[in-house]
XYZ file of C-alpha atoms in Angstrom:
238
model
C 86.428 15.705 -148.312
C 85.118 17.845 -151.178
C 87.286 20.765 -150.049
C 90.399 18.593 -149.837
C 89.836 17.198 -153.324
C 89.295 20.706 -154.681
C 92.550 22.026 -153.236
C 94.477 18.999 -154.545
C 93.077 19.512 -158.051
C 93.647 23.279 -158.051
C 97.241 23.121 -156.810
C 98.107 20.144 -159.029
C 96.728 21.943 -162.097
C 98.680 25.092 -161.208
C 101.844 23.057 -160.643
C 101.419 21.124 -163.900
C 101.855 24.421 -165.726
C 105.572 24.319 -164.773
C 106.488 21.245 -166.876
C 104.005 22.340 -169.557
C 105.898 25.636 -169.862
C 109.166 23.712 -169.949
C 107.845 21.368 -172.635
C 106.722 24.317 -174.779
C 110.211 25.797 -174.414
C 111.792 22.492 -175.451
C 109.724 22.515 -178.654
C 110.239 26.187 -179.456
C 112.958 26.576 -182.050
C 113.270 29.854 -183.926
C 116.079 30.087 -186.440
C 116.511 33.846 -186.286
C 118.492 34.558 -183.119
C 117.055 38.037 -182.625
C 113.482 36.741 -182.856
C 114.194 33.914 -180.397
C 115.681 36.427 -177.967
C 112.733 38.812 -178.318
C 110.252 35.978 -177.708
C 112.154 34.827 -174.633
C 112.400 38.319 -173.162
C 108.713 38.934 -173.887
C 107.772 35.771 -171.981
C 109.995 36.815 -169.069
C 108.133 40.128 -169.067
C 104.737 38.391 -169.224
C 105.618 36.295 -166.166
C 106.766 39.395 -164.288
C 103.482 41.152 -165.056
C 101.402 38.216 -163.807
C 103.526 37.982 -160.650
C 103.067 41.688 -160.001
C 99.342 41.343 -160.628
C 99.072 38.417 -158.211
C 100.700 40.529 -155.490
C 98.730 43.698 -156.183
C 95.309 42.160 -156.786
C 95.174 39.032 -154.593
C 98.018 38.409 -152.147
C 98.535 41.850 -150.600
C 94.849 42.911 -150.388
C 93.761 39.553 -148.910
C 96.660 39.590 -146.467
C 95.733 43.070 -145.245
C 92.169 41.874 -144.668
C 93.409 38.906 -142.642
C 95.596 41.207 -140.550
C 92.930 43.935 -140.142
C 95.224 46.428 -141.903
C 97.680 46.353 -139.029
C 100.780 48.613 -139.321
C 102.817 45.445 -138.734
C 101.875 44.476 -142.273
C 104.524 46.840 -143.625
C 107.246 45.093 -141.638
C 106.083 41.691 -142.867
C 106.264 42.837 -146.494
C 109.739 44.274 -145.936
C 110.892 41.143 -144.130
C 109.855 39.082 -147.173
C 112.127 41.166 -149.367
C 114.944 40.819 -146.828
C 114.556 37.040 -146.558
C 114.696 36.600 -150.318
C 117.664 38.981 -150.526
C 119.736 36.881 -148.135
C 118.601 33.622 -149.734
C 119.664 34.836 -153.169
C 122.943 36.082 -151.717
C 123.571 32.622 -150.245
C 122.772 30.907 -153.546
C 125.003 33.313 -155.449
C 127.935 32.751 -153.077
C 127.580 29.002 -153.511
C 127.217 29.408 -157.303
C 123.709 27.993 -157.348
C 122.006 31.106 -158.593
C 119.255 30.453 -161.139
C 116.919 33.467 -160.965
C 114.032 32.042 -162.973
C 114.048 28.691 -161.138
C 114.528 30.375 -157.753
C 111.711 32.824 -158.428
C 109.422 30.030 -159.562
C 109.986 27.950 -156.430
C 109.939 30.838 -153.980
C 106.527 32.030 -155.126
C 104.962 28.639 -156.004
C 105.460 27.143 -152.530
C 104.165 29.999 -150.322
C 101.363 30.751 -152.789
C 100.248 27.106 -152.641
C 100.326 27.302 -148.849
C 98.301 30.504 -148.949
C 95.895 28.998 -151.487
C 95.099 26.141 -149.114
C 94.511 28.550 -146.250
C 92.322 30.825 -148.370
C 90.263 27.840 -149.522
C 89.744 26.704 -145.926
C 88.660 30.210 -144.905
C 86.009 30.200 -147.649
C 87.306 33.323 -149.417
C 86.025 34.155 -152.896
C 89.536 34.564 -154.346
C 90.519 30.871 -154.127
C 89.916 30.049 -157.786
C 91.370 33.364 -158.959
C 94.611 32.775 -157.049
C 94.851 29.215 -158.415
C 94.434 30.514 -161.980
C 97.067 33.219 -161.429
C 99.516 30.690 -159.990
C 99.032 28.507 -163.053
C 99.333 31.451 -165.453
C 102.579 32.597 -163.873
C 103.971 29.047 -163.730
C 103.648 28.695 -167.520
C 106.089 31.494 -168.470
C 108.257 30.738 -165.439
C 108.506 27.083 -166.505
C 109.367 28.227 -170.041
C 112.065 30.607 -168.827
C 113.477 28.228 -166.196
C 113.850 25.529 -168.867
C 115.815 27.906 -171.101
C 117.888 29.075 -168.136
C 118.839 25.565 -167.016
C 119.506 24.124 -170.480
C 121.711 27.135 -171.265
C 124.006 25.985 -168.439
C 124.478 22.584 -170.064
C 121.791 20.492 -168.372
C 119.996 18.039 -170.641
C 116.433 18.878 -171.686
C 115.059 15.536 -170.455
C 116.591 15.938 -166.994
C 115.215 19.465 -166.682
C 111.717 18.317 -167.658
C 111.880 15.421 -165.176
C 112.934 17.844 -162.444
C 109.994 20.095 -163.314
C 107.594 17.146 -163.130
C 108.991 16.359 -159.680
C 108.052 19.897 -158.547
C 104.342 19.424 -159.331
C 103.473 17.470 -156.110
C 104.845 20.329 -153.985
C 101.702 22.338 -154.788
C 99.185 19.807 -153.403
C 101.485 19.057 -150.457
C 101.739 22.665 -149.313
C 98.163 23.395 -150.372
C 96.878 20.634 -148.075
C 99.111 21.901 -145.268
C 97.606 25.360 -145.659
C 94.074 23.964 -145.886
C 94.553 21.854 -142.745
C 96.384 24.288 -140.499
C 95.775 27.843 -141.729
C 92.039 28.094 -142.376
C 91.293 29.641 -138.972
C 94.731 31.209 -138.458
C 94.132 34.576 -140.110
C 97.244 36.227 -138.702
C 99.579 33.428 -139.792
C 97.964 33.173 -143.225
C 98.146 36.918 -143.781
C 101.769 36.971 -142.641
C 102.755 34.222 -145.083
C 101.033 36.040 -147.930
C 102.800 39.325 -147.172
C 106.217 37.702 -146.753
C 105.686 35.944 -150.090
C 104.597 39.261 -151.629
C 107.749 41.021 -150.422
C 109.907 38.217 -151.777
C 108.154 38.228 -155.146
C 108.560 41.996 -155.485
C 112.263 41.667 -154.678
C 112.741 38.936 -157.288
C 110.846 40.868 -159.958
C 113.054 43.941 -159.694
C 116.315 42.207 -158.813
C 116.372 39.294 -161.248
C 113.452 39.234 -163.653
C 112.948 42.841 -164.793
C 116.663 43.433 -165.633
C 116.470 40.538 -168.124
C 113.556 42.061 -170.053
C 115.121 44.866 -172.162
C 116.945 44.149 -175.423
C 118.921 46.857 -177.170
C 116.957 48.422 -180.035
C 113.844 46.352 -179.204
C 111.102 48.059 -177.197
C 108.405 45.393 -177.479
C 109.284 42.900 -174.684
C 108.467 45.212 -171.729
C 104.883 45.388 -172.994
C 104.602 41.791 -171.800
C 104.620 43.093 -168.223
C 101.606 45.285 -169.000
C 99.821 42.358 -170.662
C 100.625 40.085 -167.712
C 99.237 42.584 -165.212
C 96.154 43.013 -167.419
C 95.612 39.239 -167.343
C 95.712 39.300 -163.539
C 93.281 42.232 -163.508
C 90.951 40.451 -165.929
C 90.834 37.471 -163.559
C 89.891 39.778 -160.709
C 87.171 41.467 -162.778
C 85.686 38.151 -163.946
C 85.620 36.817 -160.369
C 83.094 39.542 -159.503
C 80.464 38.055 -161.848
């Protein structure tokens, strides 16, 4: 029972960062257009750095351990990129493309599933992964809010939609905790497929939005984001 409560609290807290990020975006009003754009692009970059850090420091290394460093791991990573490629292609054809929202959902759900499985297996990286999910959900919620309101959706409706996404974390976290704790191969496969998809989204949708002409500061957010992920890994060793 203690483990179930822990996974509910961790995934709910990580998911709550989505509407919190959206709320911050709804209250952020900068008069100077160039400064507003630089802030937005910097936050996009920060989210990309944290996502990359989550893959490099937690998801991929843990997945390789679960799969005993099998050569099949490479195919799983590549298949994740392929799956996300075709999903984005489908969304684009049907004019439903929203890169920030898509990226947020496509990493939040499998990461929550993996978090539940990692918690059930007793791994030391459970709390670290939960913190990274929350940290990446904050800038992703911020950017998704801006993305959706720019298309004409009302701020209140976007925030309500983001609140509705929060329960997905505990739902998939409990599924992972219940069914994946002893299924190392399945858990590792999910983590690698998610990693491949996240890498695809970073370089296809998120990274191209970072640069601004004559402004070189925003890409530093990616370095800061990766450093945050690394700091979490370092602190987890103490």
